[in-house]
Each structure stands twice: as C-alpha cells, then as structure tokens.
Amino acid sequence: MGMTLGGIAAIGAGASLYAMKKSWDPLPSVISAGFTTVDLSPMDSGELRTVEWRGKPVYILKKSADMSKCADRDVQVGNDDYSVGVQICTHLGCIPSYIPANQVFKCACHGGEFDACGKNTFGPPPSPMEIPPFKIDGNKLVLGEEGPEYLRLVGKA
Amino acid sequence: MAEIKKADGLVDWLDQRIALRTLTKVLLTEYWIPKNINFLWAMGVVLAVLFKILVISGIFLMMYYKPDINLAFDSVNYTIMQEVEYGWLWRHLHAVAASAIFLVIYIHMFVAIYYGSYKRGREVIWLTGMLLFMTFSAAGFSGYMLPWGQMSYWAAAVITNLFGGIPLIGEELVIWIRGNFVVADATLTRFFMLHVLLLPLAIITIIALHFYALRVPHVNNQDGEILDFDAEADKYKAGNKKESKVIPFWPVFLSKDIFVLSAFLVGYFYLTFFHFNFAMDPINFDPANPMKTPAHIYPEWYFLWSYEVLRGFFFSSDLGLVAFGIANVIFLLLPWLDRSPVVAPAHKRKGFMIWFWLLIADLIVLTIYGKLPPTGINAWIGFVASITFLALFFALPFITKAEAKNASKGA
Amino acid sequence: MRDLKALIIVAIVTGIIYWGVEPLAHGIMHPPVKAAEYDYKDTPILPKGDVANGATLVQTNCVACHSIKSEGFEAPMSDLDSANSYGVVPPDLSTAGSMYHEGFLAGFLKDPVKATNLSHKFTDSKPYPMPGYSWMSDSDIADMVAYLRSIAKSDLSGKEIFIDACARCHSLKYDKVFSSTPQDIVSNYMGSTPPDVSMMIKSRGAKYLHTFINDPQKLLHGTAMPKVGLTQEAEKKVVDYMESIGDSKKEERESLGVKVIIFTIIMTIFAYLWKVKIWRDVH
C-alpha cells in the first residue's frame, strides 16, 4: 500500500514537472516573432543587406555577374542568385563585416575570412557560415520557415 | 575522526562521511511523537507543504514578473495569466495558498492555545511560531502589492501610512519606507525584494528554529500528559508498539499527516481552480490609479481582525493605532499572561475554556465587521469588539491566577 | 470520534467567517440592482419601415458625418479630425442595424440624450454632438431603421461588435484593439478617461458587465458612459469576446481542475488505506 501511494504521488510529481517544463518554453509571442520576411525585389546586384532574425544578423547578398556561384549554397529566386547566411563567425561568434571591394567577409576578432558564398577561406573558422531556415514566397524570403529550397541545400551541404 | 573503510554501498559510504544512518534515526525513525493526538496535529505538515507550494509557484511567477509600475500589472495579467503556459496555474496556486496558509496558521495557533502547548518548556516553540505568523503577514502584505492593481496600491498606501502615527519620527519614517513621498516605483521594487528574498530567507530560518525548538520539550498531546519519552521509546523499540505511548515520526506520524494533507489538498485545489475570487480580489484586476480610491477597500480576510481593532476606535486614530500595536504583539506574550501551570485541553480548564471561546467569538466579530463598511451601528459594534479583545487579554492573568490557586488547593 | 468533533468545530468556525467576509459583506457593499432589460419599452413602437425611403433619408441626413463603409460611403474626415470636431469619432453605420435594438435606434434618432440616458451630461448649453431627429415623422424614423437593418450583416462576431459599439472610446489592449478616438480627446469629451477594458471580465464579472452595458447609470450613477442599446444577443457576444481575451485560459483551467481534483481524491483514498495499515500495528 505504501508503494502504491508512492507511485500515485510520483504521477502527481511528474505532472507538475511537465507543467514546469511548459512554463519555461518561449512565449507564443516570441515564437511568432521568430519569422522575418524580406522583400528581395528592390535589391541591386552586388548589394548586401543585413536583417535581424531571432536576434541574430542574417546577410543577404544579391550576386553580381562577376561573383562566383556555388550551387551548394546559393539561393535562386527568379533569375537571380543570392547568398544567404547567419552572419556570425563559426569560430567564436563575432560578426564578420563584408568588404565589397574584395567580396569577402572579414572577422575582426581573429582574422577569419569567408567568401561571397559564405564559405570559410582563411583563418580559424572551422566551417562556412550557417544557412538559416528559409522559404521562398514569390519575391520574398521568409526566414524561420523551412521551405523545399532550404531542405535541398541542407541535404546537399 | 573515525577510520574510513571501504564502503559496501552508497548508504554505507555516506554513513561513514555524514552519519546518514544516525541522521535518519534522529530526524525520522526515532523522532518520537505522542500517540494520543488528533488530526489537528497534522497542521504543521500541511503548513510546510503549503509553504513549499508558495516557493515553487513563486519561482515560476518570478520568471515573468516585472517589478516596475509601468510593467507590473500587464506582466501579471497578460504575460503570466494569458501567455505563459500554466502561468495562470502558478498564480492561482500562489494566491490561494497565500490565503489558505493563514487559515491553517490560525488553526495551528488556536490548537496550541486550546491544548496549552505554549507553556511548560514550550515557550520558544510558541515565540518562533508567532514570529512566523508575523513574517508571513509581512510576506502576504508585500506580495499583495506586486500585481499593482487598485487594491495593491491602496493597501500599500494605507498600511505604510500607519507608520505616520508613530510620534516624532512618523512622517519621515513613512517616506523612508516608501522611498518616495507617495507609494511609487521605488516602493514596489523594494517590496518585491522583501517578498522574494529577505522575508522568505527569514521565514526559512525561523522555520528551522521552530522545528528545532520542538526537540527538547517534545510535541504536546491531547491531554497535556507528561510523558517519559525515553522509556516510551524503549517500549516501542522493544516491540511493545501497542502499549507504548509514542510513535516514530516516520512512518507512523507522517502516514496520518499525509492522509490529512491529501484531504486538505482536495479542498485547496477546488479553491484554486474554481473558487479563487476570495483570494484574488476582483478589484485588484483594475490597474493601480493613484488618483482614484475604490469605493470599498479592505485587507485580505486574515488581516481583518487586527484592521478592525485599528478602525474600532473610530473617534481617535491614535488610540486605534495603539490598540493595533498591542493586538499585533499580545499573542507573543501569551505564555506569560497565562499565570497557571496547568497544561491541559481547555475543556478541562473551566475559566480558560470560557476565555478561549469568548476570544474566538470576538475574533469572528472583528473579522466580519472589519470587512463591512464602518458606518452607523457597525462602527459601534467594531468599537465594542475591539475593547473586548483588549479586555480579554487584560483578564487572562486573573483568570489563570485563580485557576492556579484552585489547582494548588486540589493538589 | 474526537477527530470528527474537532473537524466539525473547525468547519463551523471557518464557515461562519467565510459567510461573513464573502456573501454577507459583498451583499452589503454591492446591493442588488434590477437585471438588464432588452425590450427598450420607453421607445416608440415602430410601424413597418420602407427600406427605399430609409435609404434616401439616411443618405441625405447621416453621411455628412457618418461613414457606411459596407455601402461605399467613406468617412468625410479622418478619425483625428472628426474627434477634434465632435469630441468623439462618429460611428460607422454599416453594422448598427443588427447590433443595436431597433427600438433603441428609433429612440436614439429622435432624442439621443434620452435614449443614452445622459441628461446629466448633455444640456441645451452643451448639446449632444448628434442632433435629434424628433422633427421627423415616426414613419420616416421607422424607414431609416429599416434601411440600417437591411444593410447590416447579422452574423457579427463579438470583436466586430466591440470595435463598432465600444472601441470609439475604450481600448482592449490585450487584443491590440485601441480606441479610434485619441485618448486625450476622448478624456476631454467624457470628463474622465474611459478605461482599458481588457481585464473588466475579471474585475467586474459577466453579470455586472451585462447590467452595466445595458444601463450604466444603474451601477455607476452619474457616469458619462451612454446606455449602449445592444440587443441581448449582441451584448452576450461582446461579453463573451471580453472573456475570451481577459480570461483566455478559463476552459483549460476548468478541465485541468476536474482532473487534478479527481487525482487528489484517489490519492486521499490510498493515503487513508496506508495510514490504516500503518496504525494497525500501534493501536
């Protein structure tokens, strides 16, 4: 009987823990604010834009004709190629700045470099900049949702 | 230091280092409680569990609460009540437990008075218990301010104003307590600190003292009988469990407490989910407005009796304040106001029995009239009840002195 | 037996205190008032109206100030300009016909001050922003009401009714509804700031809200809030909407409550059985 009572109390404790876990979850307002929509139509070729998505900087680079293309990382919208990535150095989390003249991202912290595709080309960064989940909606890019193009890129990379 | 040997298991390993087996005996299996008790002896465990519920629900409320006059109301009523998953549950549990804990404190306290458990070596238990009542009152009051509704604001304004009645320093004291000339952001933030840090810390410390104070004089029993705990414990350990007048804390005493606790929780959860308005006054769902006092303001039910002692002297706020001051400390002095050495339940002490039920009746009248608007006849009833309250405590030494005389004659 | 006696005494004392501080005290502090009435008896009984004539009358008399967006009549001024001119933004009339009681509408067209029960606020020297149309015949009034009823959709949601009937003065910020009249202007017009009503379902309760919306003077004598004149159905939708925002977890609370209580009862039964088993050895 003591064991049965203990078991029942344990069920109660488990249910309470479930409620506690749920209370720690991000609020619905945080989740619904986790999507950023970017209209790509006004962008010029060769232009870089940085938008905020879930508190992090995400760059969008519309590639000009003289930039190298990478099939495994570029996002095609219409007839244009875009490079999209979380603009955070994969070494220790600093934000690399884009230098248009050289078409590279250069990190001030430890000198890491990434090319226009977001791939690490020099210094300590161990991997290319991360591609955020996105969905293409006409001429718009919706960050935070996993569209088929995103899944294709991630599957390939 | 004893020699550390290779342990034959976790329990033994711990036993060698922190005397686990001795500790278990001292705290649980050989902590002796009288057998001659009723369900009212379970109130201590009920209180401990309610306090635990308050701490846990409080932790979750604190994760989203914002102690700022511009954010507090919405952080409670929107973020916690509508957005956070189960946020409403923590708030309801917290508010209802805060109210219920006072009901159980009062039961616990009057059981001690009824059975004479505050004297003959048990004075420190009584004193720490009354200190807990006071710290819980402060915690209840400071917590009530946090949602920053109309009742929060006006209760804070009125109660902090009380200190203004203290001669000489009153006016400056009020400003010092508030951190502003009126109840304002500084007041909210410091009361938040008191509510979530200083008062819980004090409460936990006093609870430890309260428990410790029980060890030497032991728990009282239904008849005030003096037990030889060592001899009775030996009988129990020798297997004479039926004959022994004591039981171990674990599992025998707690098995009864857990049953009482579970039954109590049924009622508590009913209040939490379906009948919470008595603990979460609807008026407090109007945001604080320093420019407009609600038509009726009153404290939570557990402060009503002392509030009525304050209001009872409706013709003089100074007298009211003095009476209120006395009402708040008089219970502390009970072991010394009772001049009789007799430790027995009130129904075996004739004069004390009458005193006890008069006190209960008076407190009921004070509580009810503390909520009713103090106009017309109500003001007079409140006045008479307040005078009666003071008179009862004035009469207690005489009543008990007479009892002591009779007792010594009888002996 | 002693336990039972002690329990009964504790229950009686607790019960008396509860009765005194809750039902008794609240009964004295909030004396009962007459329940809400939805038949608007003091307004004239209307002859059956002619929609076509009503359309002409409304379009010549009303659209100078009011918009009727569903019929393509846009507001003649911006909200800010009209609030500055009239004190409060005039309502759009697209939905008036279905959410307001027809008797109230007729009474309002004839004499707005009387219909809204605001004679303490509006006088000849400080007239109501909308003129009364008591110079019209009862049949013309009936025609206008008939027209308004003919254009209004009947299945309005609580939120739509709230926006059209309440949100010219009141905000409900927990659902991001903000008053169309700017706060300072409406405060000036009403004499005090109309409160945000997000939490009114909690602070007042559904019963109070129904009586209050139906006739505010009954509960708050001298208030500047007009009698709203909603039909019983529309008023219920508004109050339900306020509950869905201000007490959004009600359903979850009640269903979880039943489960928790059943669980605790089961636990109590097993706790009792265990206690009996343990105490068998010592008694």
GROMACS .gro file of C-alpha atoms in nm, chain B:
model
  411
  158MET     CA    1   3.800   1.104   1.333
  159ALA     CA    2   3.680   0.757   1.276
  160GLU     CA    3   3.869   0.540   1.035
  161ILE     CA    4   3.723   0.540   0.685
  162LYS     CA    5   3.687   0.186   0.549
  163LYS     CA    6   3.597   0.063   0.207
  164ALA     CA    7   3.224   0.117   0.181
  165ASP     CA    8   2.987  -0.170   0.096
  166GLY     CA    9   2.741   0.055  -0.084
  167LEU     CA   10   2.628   0.412  -0.129
  168VAL     CA   11   2.440   0.426   0.200
  169ASP     CA   12   2.741   0.299   0.389
  170TRP     CA   13   2.972   0.536   0.200
  171LEU     CA   14   2.753   0.829   0.300
  172ASP     CA   15   2.709   0.694   0.652
  173GLN     CA   16   3.084   0.696   0.709
  174ARG     CA   17   3.105   1.056   0.593
  175ILE     CA   18   2.783   1.227   0.706
  176ALA     CA   19   2.645   0.974   0.959
  177LEU     CA   20   2.347   0.908   0.734
  178ARG     CA   21   2.201   0.630   0.948
  179THR     CA   22   2.218   0.836   1.267
  180LEU     CA   23   2.071   1.132   1.085
  181THR     CA   24   1.777   0.924   0.959
  182LYS     CA   25   1.713   0.799   1.309
  183VAL     CA   26   1.730   1.141   1.468
  184LEU     CA   27   1.513   1.309   1.208
  185LEU     CA   28   1.271   1.033   1.114
  186THR     CA   29   1.258   0.684   1.252
  187GLU     CA   30   1.349   0.765   1.612
  188TYR     CA   31   1.200   1.110   1.640
  189TRP     CA   32   0.922   1.035   1.887
  190ILE     CA   33   0.576   1.189   1.879
  191PRO     CA   34   0.297   1.116   2.130
  192LYS     CA   35   0.037   0.870   2.010
  193ASN     CA   36  -0.250   1.047   2.181
  194ILE     CA   37  -0.315   1.310   1.912
  195ASN     CA   38  -0.588   1.401   1.662
  196PHE     CA   39  -0.588   1.536   1.307
  197LEU     CA   40  -0.519   1.887   1.430
  198TRP     CA   41  -0.162   1.774   1.496
  199ALA     CA   42  -0.114   1.745   1.119
  200MET     CA   43  -0.137   2.121   1.060
  201GLY     CA   44   0.239   2.164   1.087
  202VAL     CA   45   0.299   1.932   0.792
  203VAL     CA   46   0.015   2.097   0.598
  204LEU     CA   47   0.182   2.434   0.656
  205ALA     CA   48   0.521   2.302   0.546
  206VAL     CA   49   0.367   2.174   0.221
  207LEU     CA   50   0.176   2.498   0.158
  208PHE     CA   51   0.497   2.692   0.208
  209LYS     CA   52   0.667   2.464  -0.043
  210ILE     CA   53   0.386   2.528  -0.292
  211LEU     CA   54   0.432   2.901  -0.238
  212VAL     CA   55   0.805   2.879  -0.303
  213ILE     CA   56   0.773   2.669  -0.618
  214SER     CA   57   0.486   2.866  -0.770
  215GLY     CA   58   0.667   3.185  -0.669
  216ILE     CA   59   0.976   3.082  -0.860
  217PHE     CA   60   0.777   3.044  -1.180
  218LEU     CA   61   0.594   3.372  -1.128
  219MET     CA   62   0.924   3.548  -1.074
  220MET     CA   63   1.049   3.434  -1.415
  221TYR     CA   64   0.800   3.661  -1.590
  222TYR     CA   65   0.703   3.921  -1.330
  223LYS     CA   66   0.841   4.274  -1.377
  224PRO     CA   67   0.874   4.488  -1.062
  225ASP     CA   68   0.815   4.820  -1.237
  226ILE     CA   69   0.499   5.027  -1.200
  227ASN     CA   70   0.462   5.056  -1.577
  228LEU     CA   71   0.505   4.687  -1.644
  229ALA     CA   72   0.392   4.504  -1.332
  230PHE     CA   73   0.017   4.491  -1.400
  231ASP     CA   74   0.050   4.367  -1.757
  232SER     CA   75   0.330   4.126  -1.673
  233VAL     CA   76   0.093   3.958  -1.427
  234ASN     CA   77  -0.240   3.988  -1.605
  235TYR     CA   78  -0.124   3.946  -1.962
  236THR     CA   79   0.211   3.768  -1.973
  237ILE     CA   80   0.160   3.533  -1.680
  238MET     CA   81  -0.215   3.487  -1.698
  239GLN     CA   82  -0.259   3.462  -2.077
  240GLU     CA   83   0.075   3.392  -2.244
  241VAL     CA   84   0.292   3.168  -2.027
  242GLU     CA   85   0.188   2.804  -2.040
  243TYR     CA   86   0.039   2.724  -1.698
  244GLY     CA   87   0.129   3.074  -1.583
  245TRP     CA   88  -0.230   3.113  -1.461
  246LEU     CA   89  -0.185   2.790  -1.262
  247TRP     CA   90   0.116   2.925  -1.073
  248ARG     CA   91  -0.063   3.246  -0.998
  249HIS     CA   92  -0.377   3.075  -0.875
  250LEU     CA   93  -0.179   2.825  -0.668
  251HIS     CA   94   0.025   3.108  -0.520
  252ALA     CA   95  -0.266   3.337  -0.437
  253VAL     CA   96  -0.487   3.065  -0.295
  254ALA     CA   97  -0.201   2.909  -0.095
  255ALA     CA   98  -0.122   3.252   0.050
  256SER     CA   99  -0.477   3.277   0.176
  257ALA     CA  100  -0.508   2.912   0.282
  258ILE     CA  101  -0.180   2.921   0.471
  259PHE     CA  102  -0.326   3.182   0.703
  260LEU     CA  103  -0.632   2.969   0.770
  261VAL     CA  104  -0.404   2.679   0.867
  262ILE     CA  105  -0.174   2.908   1.068
  263TYR     CA  106  -0.476   3.026   1.267
  264ILE     CA  107  -0.591   2.668   1.323
  265HIS     CA  108  -0.237   2.566   1.425
  266MET     CA  109  -0.215   2.864   1.659
  267PHE     CA  110  -0.552   2.817   1.828
  268VAL     CA  111  -0.492   2.444   1.865
  269ALA     CA  112  -0.177   2.538   2.059
  270ILE     CA  113  -0.378   2.779   2.274
  271TYR     CA  114  -0.658   2.528   2.330
  272TYR     CA  115  -0.426   2.248   2.440
  273GLY     CA  116  -0.191   2.475   2.637
  274SER     CA  117   0.104   2.390   2.411
  275TYR     CA  118   0.266   2.729   2.460
  276LYS     CA  119   0.390   2.680   2.817
  277ARG     CA  120   0.585   2.447   3.044
  278GLY     CA  121   0.901   2.445   2.835
  279ARG     CA  122   0.732   2.509   2.501
  280GLU     CA  123   0.766   2.890   2.512
  281VAL     CA  124   1.028   2.904   2.238
  282ILE     CA  125   0.809   2.698   2.006
  283TRP     CA  126   0.531   2.948   2.068
  284LEU     CA  127   0.756   3.251   2.017
  285THR     CA  128   0.906   3.124   1.693
  286GLY     CA  129   0.559   3.030   1.578
  287MET     CA  130   0.429   3.379   1.640
  288LEU     CA  131   0.735   3.522   1.465
  289LEU     CA  132   0.642   3.306   1.168
  290PHE     CA  133   0.291   3.448   1.181
  291MET     CA  134   0.440   3.797   1.166
  292THR     CA  135   0.686   3.725   0.887
  293PHE     CA  136   0.413   3.550   0.688
  294SER     CA  137   0.193   3.856   0.742
  295ALA     CA  138   0.469   4.078   0.606
  296ALA     CA  139   0.517   3.841   0.313
  297GLY     CA  140   0.143   3.839   0.246
  298PHE     CA  141   0.126   4.217   0.253
  299SER     CA  142   0.433   4.272   0.034
  300GLY     CA  143   0.315   4.009  -0.213
  301TYR     CA  144  -0.028   4.166  -0.238
  302MET     CA  145   0.137   4.483  -0.368
  303LEU     CA  146   0.310   4.318  -0.662
  304PRO     CA  147   0.026   4.286  -0.919
  305TRP     CA  148  -0.006   4.666  -0.891
  306GLY     CA  149  -0.384   4.670  -0.909
  307GLN     CA  150  -0.613   4.908  -0.727
  308MET     CA  151  -0.617   4.705  -0.405
  309SER     CA  152  -0.239   4.659  -0.420
  310TYR     CA  153  -0.186   5.030  -0.444
  311TRP     CA  154  -0.437   5.144  -0.185
  312ALA     CA  155  -0.350   4.875   0.068
  313ALA     CA  156   0.013   4.982   0.034
  314ALA     CA  157  -0.080   5.348   0.071
  315VAL     CA  158  -0.294   5.290   0.380
  316ILE     CA  159  -0.067   5.044   0.560
  317THR     CA  160   0.254   5.241   0.504
  318ASN     CA  161   0.065   5.548   0.624
  319LEU     CA  162   0.005   5.374   0.957
  320PHE     CA  163   0.367   5.430   1.048
  321GLY     CA  164   0.300   5.802   1.027
  322GLY     CA  165   0.120   5.774   1.362
  323ILE     CA  166   0.443   5.695   1.545
  324PRO     CA  167   0.538   6.004   1.748
  325LEU     CA  168   0.830   6.225   1.635
  326ILE     CA  169   0.970   6.013   1.353
  327GLY     CA  170   0.640   5.903   1.191
  328GLU     CA  171   0.634   6.131   0.893
  329GLU     CA  172   0.993   6.072   0.791
  330LEU     CA  173   0.957   5.700   0.856
  331VAL     CA  174   0.674   5.675   0.604
  332ILE     CA  175   0.884   5.845   0.338
  333TRP     CA  176   1.178   5.623   0.424
  334ILE     CA  177   0.971   5.306   0.396
  335ARG     CA  178   0.824   5.414   0.063
  336GLY     CA  179   1.141   5.558  -0.082
  337ASN     CA  180   0.921   5.837  -0.215
  338PHE     CA  181   0.664   6.084  -0.087
  339VAL     CA  182   0.390   5.856  -0.216
  340VAL     CA  183   0.371   5.485  -0.291
  341ALA     CA  184   0.568   5.470  -0.614
  342ASP     CA  185   0.810   5.270  -0.825
  343ALA     CA  186   1.074   5.263  -0.552
  344THR     CA  187   0.816   5.122  -0.310
  345LEU     CA  188   0.715   4.846  -0.549
  346THR     CA  189   1.071   4.742  -0.622
  347ARG     CA  190   1.178   4.728  -0.256
  348PHE     CA  191   0.867   4.538  -0.154
  349PHE     CA  192   0.943   4.298  -0.438
  350MET     CA  193   1.287   4.243  -0.285
  351LEU     CA  194   1.131   4.186   0.058
  352HIS     CA  195   0.877   3.946  -0.085
  353VAL     CA  196   1.111   3.728  -0.288
  354LEU     CA  197   1.431   3.746  -0.086
  355LEU     CA  198   1.450   3.886   0.264
  356LEU     CA  199   1.120   3.759   0.402
  357PRO     CA  200   1.147   3.405   0.258
  358LEU     CA  201   1.501   3.389   0.398
  359ALA     CA  202   1.376   3.496   0.739
  360ILE     CA  203   1.084   3.253   0.720
  361ILE     CA  204   1.307   2.958   0.632
  362THR     CA  205   1.542   3.043   0.917
  363ILE     CA  206   1.260   3.075   1.170
  364ILE     CA  207   1.102   2.751   1.046
  365ALA     CA  208   1.433   2.576   1.120
  366LEU     CA  209   1.434   2.728   1.471
  367HIS     CA  210   1.068   2.634   1.519
  368PHE     CA  211   1.138   2.270   1.430
  369TYR     CA  212   1.448   2.262   1.645
  370ALA     CA  213   1.262   2.414   1.942
  371LEU     CA  214   1.032   2.109   1.935
  372ARG     CA  215   1.310   1.863   2.006
  373VAL     CA  216   1.370   1.920   2.377
  374PRO     CA  217   1.018   1.980   2.516
  375HIS     CA  218   0.864   1.742   2.257
  376VAL     CA  219   0.524   1.764   2.095
  377ASN     CA  220   0.228   1.806   2.331
  378ASN     CA  221  -0.058   1.553   2.336
  379GLN     CA  222  -0.435   1.569   2.364
  380ASP     CA  223  -0.442   1.555   2.744
  381GLY     CA  224  -0.135   1.756   2.835
  382GLU     CA  225   0.007   1.440   2.989
  383ILE     CA  226   0.377   1.445   3.079
  384LEU     CA  227   0.546   1.152   2.905
  385ASP     CA  228   0.882   0.990   2.972
  386PHE     CA  229   0.982   0.985   2.607
  387ASP     CA  230   1.293   0.772   2.659
  388ALA     CA  231   1.107   0.499   2.846
  389GLU     CA  232   0.818   0.500   2.598
  390ALA     CA  233   1.060   0.491   2.306
  391ASP     CA  234   1.235   0.189   2.456
  392LYS     CA  235   0.899   0.012   2.484
  393TYR     CA  236   0.831   0.087   2.117
  394LYS     CA  237   1.172  -0.033   2.004
  395ALA     CA  238   1.131  -0.349   2.213
  396GLY     CA  239   0.822  -0.430   2.007
  397ASN     CA  240   0.556  -0.314   2.253
  398LYS     CA  241   0.416  -0.087   1.988
  399LYS     CA  242   0.059  -0.106   2.111
  400GLU     CA  243   0.149  -0.033   2.470
  401SER     CA  244   0.396   0.248   2.404
  402LYS     CA  245   0.258   0.599   2.424
  403VAL     CA  246   0.484   0.726   2.146
  404ILE     CA  247   0.517   0.669   1.772
  405PRO     CA  248   0.806   0.747   1.538
  406PHE     CA  249   0.778   1.048   1.306
  407TRP     CA  250   0.835   0.819   1.007
  408PRO     CA  251   0.635   0.630   0.902
  409VAL     CA  252   0.363   0.631   1.168
  410PHE     CA  253   0.310   1.002   1.237
  411LEU     CA  254   0.360   1.104   0.874
  412SER     CA  255   0.121   0.836   0.742
  413LYS     CA  256  -0.158   1.015   0.926
  414ASP     CA  257  -0.031   1.356   0.817
  415ILE     CA  258  -0.017   1.253   0.455
  416PHE     CA  259  -0.378   1.142   0.469
  417VAL     CA  260  -0.485   1.471   0.632
  418LEU     CA  261  -0.271   1.662   0.382
  419SER     CA  262  -0.426   1.483   0.082
  420ALA     CA  263  -0.776   1.552   0.207
  421PHE     CA  264  -0.681   1.915   0.264
  422LEU     CA  265  -0.537   1.939  -0.089
  423VAL     CA  266  -0.869   1.830  -0.240
  424GLY     CA  267  -1.027   2.141  -0.091
  425TYR     CA  268  -0.728   2.356  -0.177
  426PHE     CA  269  -0.736   2.253  -0.543
  427TYR     CA  270  -1.109   2.312  -0.558
  428LEU     CA  271  -1.047   2.669  -0.444
  429THR     CA  272  -0.753   2.710  -0.681
  430PHE     CA  273  -0.940   2.609  -0.993
  431PHE     CA  274  -1.300   2.702  -0.926
  432HIS     CA  275  -1.335   2.943  -0.639
  433PHE     CA  276  -1.037   3.176  -0.634
  434ASN     CA  277  -1.205   3.517  -0.612
  435PHE     CA  278  -1.187   3.521  -0.233
  436ALA     CA  279  -0.807   3.514  -0.262
  437MET     CA  280  -0.775   3.725  -0.579
  438ASP     CA  281  -0.999   4.022  -0.520
  439PRO     CA  282  -1.171   4.133  -0.843
  440ILE     CA  283  -1.096   4.497  -0.763
  441ASN     CA  284  -0.728   4.418  -0.799
  442PHE     CA  285  -0.784   4.347  -1.169
  443ASP     CA  286  -0.823   4.722  -1.217
  444PRO     CA  287  -0.478   4.875  -1.268
  445ALA     CA  288  -0.347   5.095  -0.986
  446ASN     CA  289  -0.473   5.452  -1.011
  447PRO     CA  290  -0.319   5.692  -0.757
  448MET     CA  291  -0.590   5.947  -0.839
  449LYS     CA  292  -0.890   5.733  -0.751
  450THR     CA  293  -0.961   5.524  -0.440
  451PRO     CA  294  -1.201   5.230  -0.493
  452ALA     CA  295  -1.540   5.257  -0.322
  453HIS     CA  296  -1.458   4.982  -0.076
  454ILE     CA  297  -1.112   4.896   0.039
  455TYR     CA  298  -1.036   4.625   0.287
  456PRO     CA  299  -0.740   4.398   0.357
  457GLU     CA  300  -0.737   4.027   0.284
  458TRP     CA  301  -0.956   3.831   0.526
  459TYR     CA  302  -0.669   3.723   0.753
  460PHE     CA  303  -0.581   4.082   0.845
  461LEU     CA  304  -0.940   4.190   0.905
  462TRP     CA  305  -0.949   4.133   1.282
  463SER     CA  306  -0.645   4.349   1.353
  464TYR     CA  307  -0.762   4.603   1.095
  465GLU     CA  308  -1.092   4.625   1.283
  466VAL     CA  309  -0.908   4.679   1.613
  467LEU     CA  310  -0.741   4.972   1.436
  468ARG     CA  311  -1.069   5.106   1.298
  469GLY     CA  312  -1.270   5.021   1.610
  470PHE     CA  313  -1.157   5.337   1.788
  471PHE     CA  314  -1.329   5.538   1.520
  472PHE     CA  315  -1.316   5.860   1.724
  473SER     CA  316  -0.938   5.860   1.768
  474SER     CA  317  -0.684   5.734   1.520
  475ASP     CA  318  -0.410   5.750   1.787
  476LEU     CA  319  -0.596   5.516   2.022
  477GLY     CA  320  -0.669   5.289   1.727
  478LEU     CA  321  -0.304   5.275   1.638
  479VAL     CA  322  -0.204   5.193   1.995
  480ALA     CA  323  -0.466   4.917   2.013
  481PHE     CA  324  -0.349   4.786   1.675
  482GLY     CA  325   0.009   4.781   1.801
  483ILE     CA  326  -0.097   4.588   2.112
  484ALA     CA  327  -0.306   4.344   1.906
  485ASN     CA  328  -0.004   4.259   1.694
  486VAL     CA  329   0.227   4.168   1.983
  487ILE     CA  330  -0.011   4.049   2.254
  488PHE     CA  331  -0.017   3.689   2.132
  489LEU     CA  332   0.360   3.675   2.169
  490LEU     CA  333   0.318   3.735   2.542
  491LEU     CA  334   0.061   3.460   2.591
  492PRO     CA  335   0.295   3.222   2.782
  493TRP     CA  336   0.346   3.494   3.043
  494LEU     CA  337  -0.010   3.622   3.054
  495ASP     CA  338  -0.122   3.271   3.143
  496ARG     CA  339  -0.029   3.250   3.512
  497SER     CA  340  -0.145   2.891   3.561
  498PRO     CA  341   0.096   2.596   3.545
  499VAL     CA  342  -0.184   2.364   3.427
  500VAL     CA  343  -0.121   2.213   3.083
  501ALA     CA  344  -0.448   2.058   2.975
  502PRO     CA  345  -0.703   2.099   2.696
  503ALA     CA  346  -0.933   2.396   2.754
  504HIS     CA  347  -1.237   2.177   2.818
  505LYS     CA  348  -1.062   2.061   3.137
  506ARG     CA  349  -0.992   2.421   3.243
  507LYS     CA  350  -1.323   2.584   3.320
  508GLY     CA  351  -1.236   2.955   3.328
  509PHE     CA  352  -0.988   2.925   3.044
  510MET     CA  353  -1.248   2.743   2.832
  511ILE     CA  354  -1.485   3.038   2.860
  512TRP     CA  355  -1.200   3.280   2.785
  513PHE     CA  356  -1.096   3.078   2.479
  514TRP     CA  357  -1.441   3.071   2.318
  515LEU     CA  358  -1.504   3.437   2.400
  516LEU     CA  359  -1.179   3.518   2.221
  517ILE     CA  360  -1.278   3.310   1.919
  518ALA     CA  361  -1.623   3.472   1.908
  519ASP     CA  362  -1.470   3.818   1.940
  520LEU     CA  363  -1.220   3.749   1.663
  521ILE     CA  364  -1.503   3.631   1.437
  522VAL     CA  365  -1.698   3.952   1.506
  523LEU     CA  366  -1.384   4.162   1.445
  524THR     CA  367  -1.312   3.977   1.120
  525ILE     CA  368  -1.661   4.017   0.979
  526TYR     CA  369  -1.701   4.380   1.085
  527GLY     CA  370  -1.351   4.451   0.959
  528LYS     CA  371  -1.488   4.399   0.610
  529LEU     CA  372  -1.825   4.569   0.642
  530PRO     CA  373  -1.839   4.943   0.577
  531PRO     CA  374  -1.767   5.116   0.914
  532THR     CA  375  -2.080   5.327   0.925
  533GLY     CA  376  -2.363   5.366   1.175
  534ILE     CA  377  -2.410   5.072   1.407
  535ASN     CA  378  -2.115   4.887   1.251
  536ALA     CA  379  -1.874   5.141   1.395
  537TRP     CA  380  -2.009   5.081   1.745
  538ILE     CA  381  -2.004   4.704   1.712
  539GLY     CA  382  -1.643   4.733   1.597
  540PHE     CA  383  -1.562   4.953   1.894
  541VAL     CA  384  -1.716   4.713   2.146
  542ALA     CA  385  -1.543   4.414   1.985
  543SER     CA  386  -1.206   4.596   1.993
  544ILE     CA  387  -1.246   4.685   2.361
  545THR     CA  388  -1.350   4.326   2.433
  546PHE     CA  389  -1.037   4.199   2.259
  547LEU     CA  390  -0.810   4.411   2.479
  548ALA     CA  391  -1.017   4.333   2.790
  549LEU     CA  392  -0.984   3.959   2.729
  550PHE     CA  393  -0.608   3.977   2.733
  551PHE     CA  394  -0.619   4.204   3.035
  552ALA     CA  395  -0.839   3.948   3.217
  553LEU     CA  396  -0.632   3.642   3.126
  554PRO     CA  397  -0.373   3.674   3.408
  555PHE     CA  398  -0.653   3.700   3.664
  556ILE     CA  399  -0.849   3.406   3.527
  557THR     CA  400  -0.542   3.184   3.517
  558LYS     CA  401  -0.419   3.302   3.858
  559ALA     CA  402  -0.748   3.185   4.009
  560GLU     CA  403  -0.705   2.853   3.828
  561ALA     CA  404  -0.353   2.818   3.968
  562LYS     CA  405  -0.485   2.875   4.320
  563ASN     CA  406  -0.752   2.609   4.282
  564ALA     CA  407  -0.500   2.368   4.134
  565SER     CA  408  -0.259   2.407   4.423
  566LYS     CA  409  -0.551   2.365   4.669
  567GLY     CA  410  -0.655   2.047   4.493
  568ALA     CA  411  -0.303   1.908   4.498
   0.00000   0.00000   0.00000
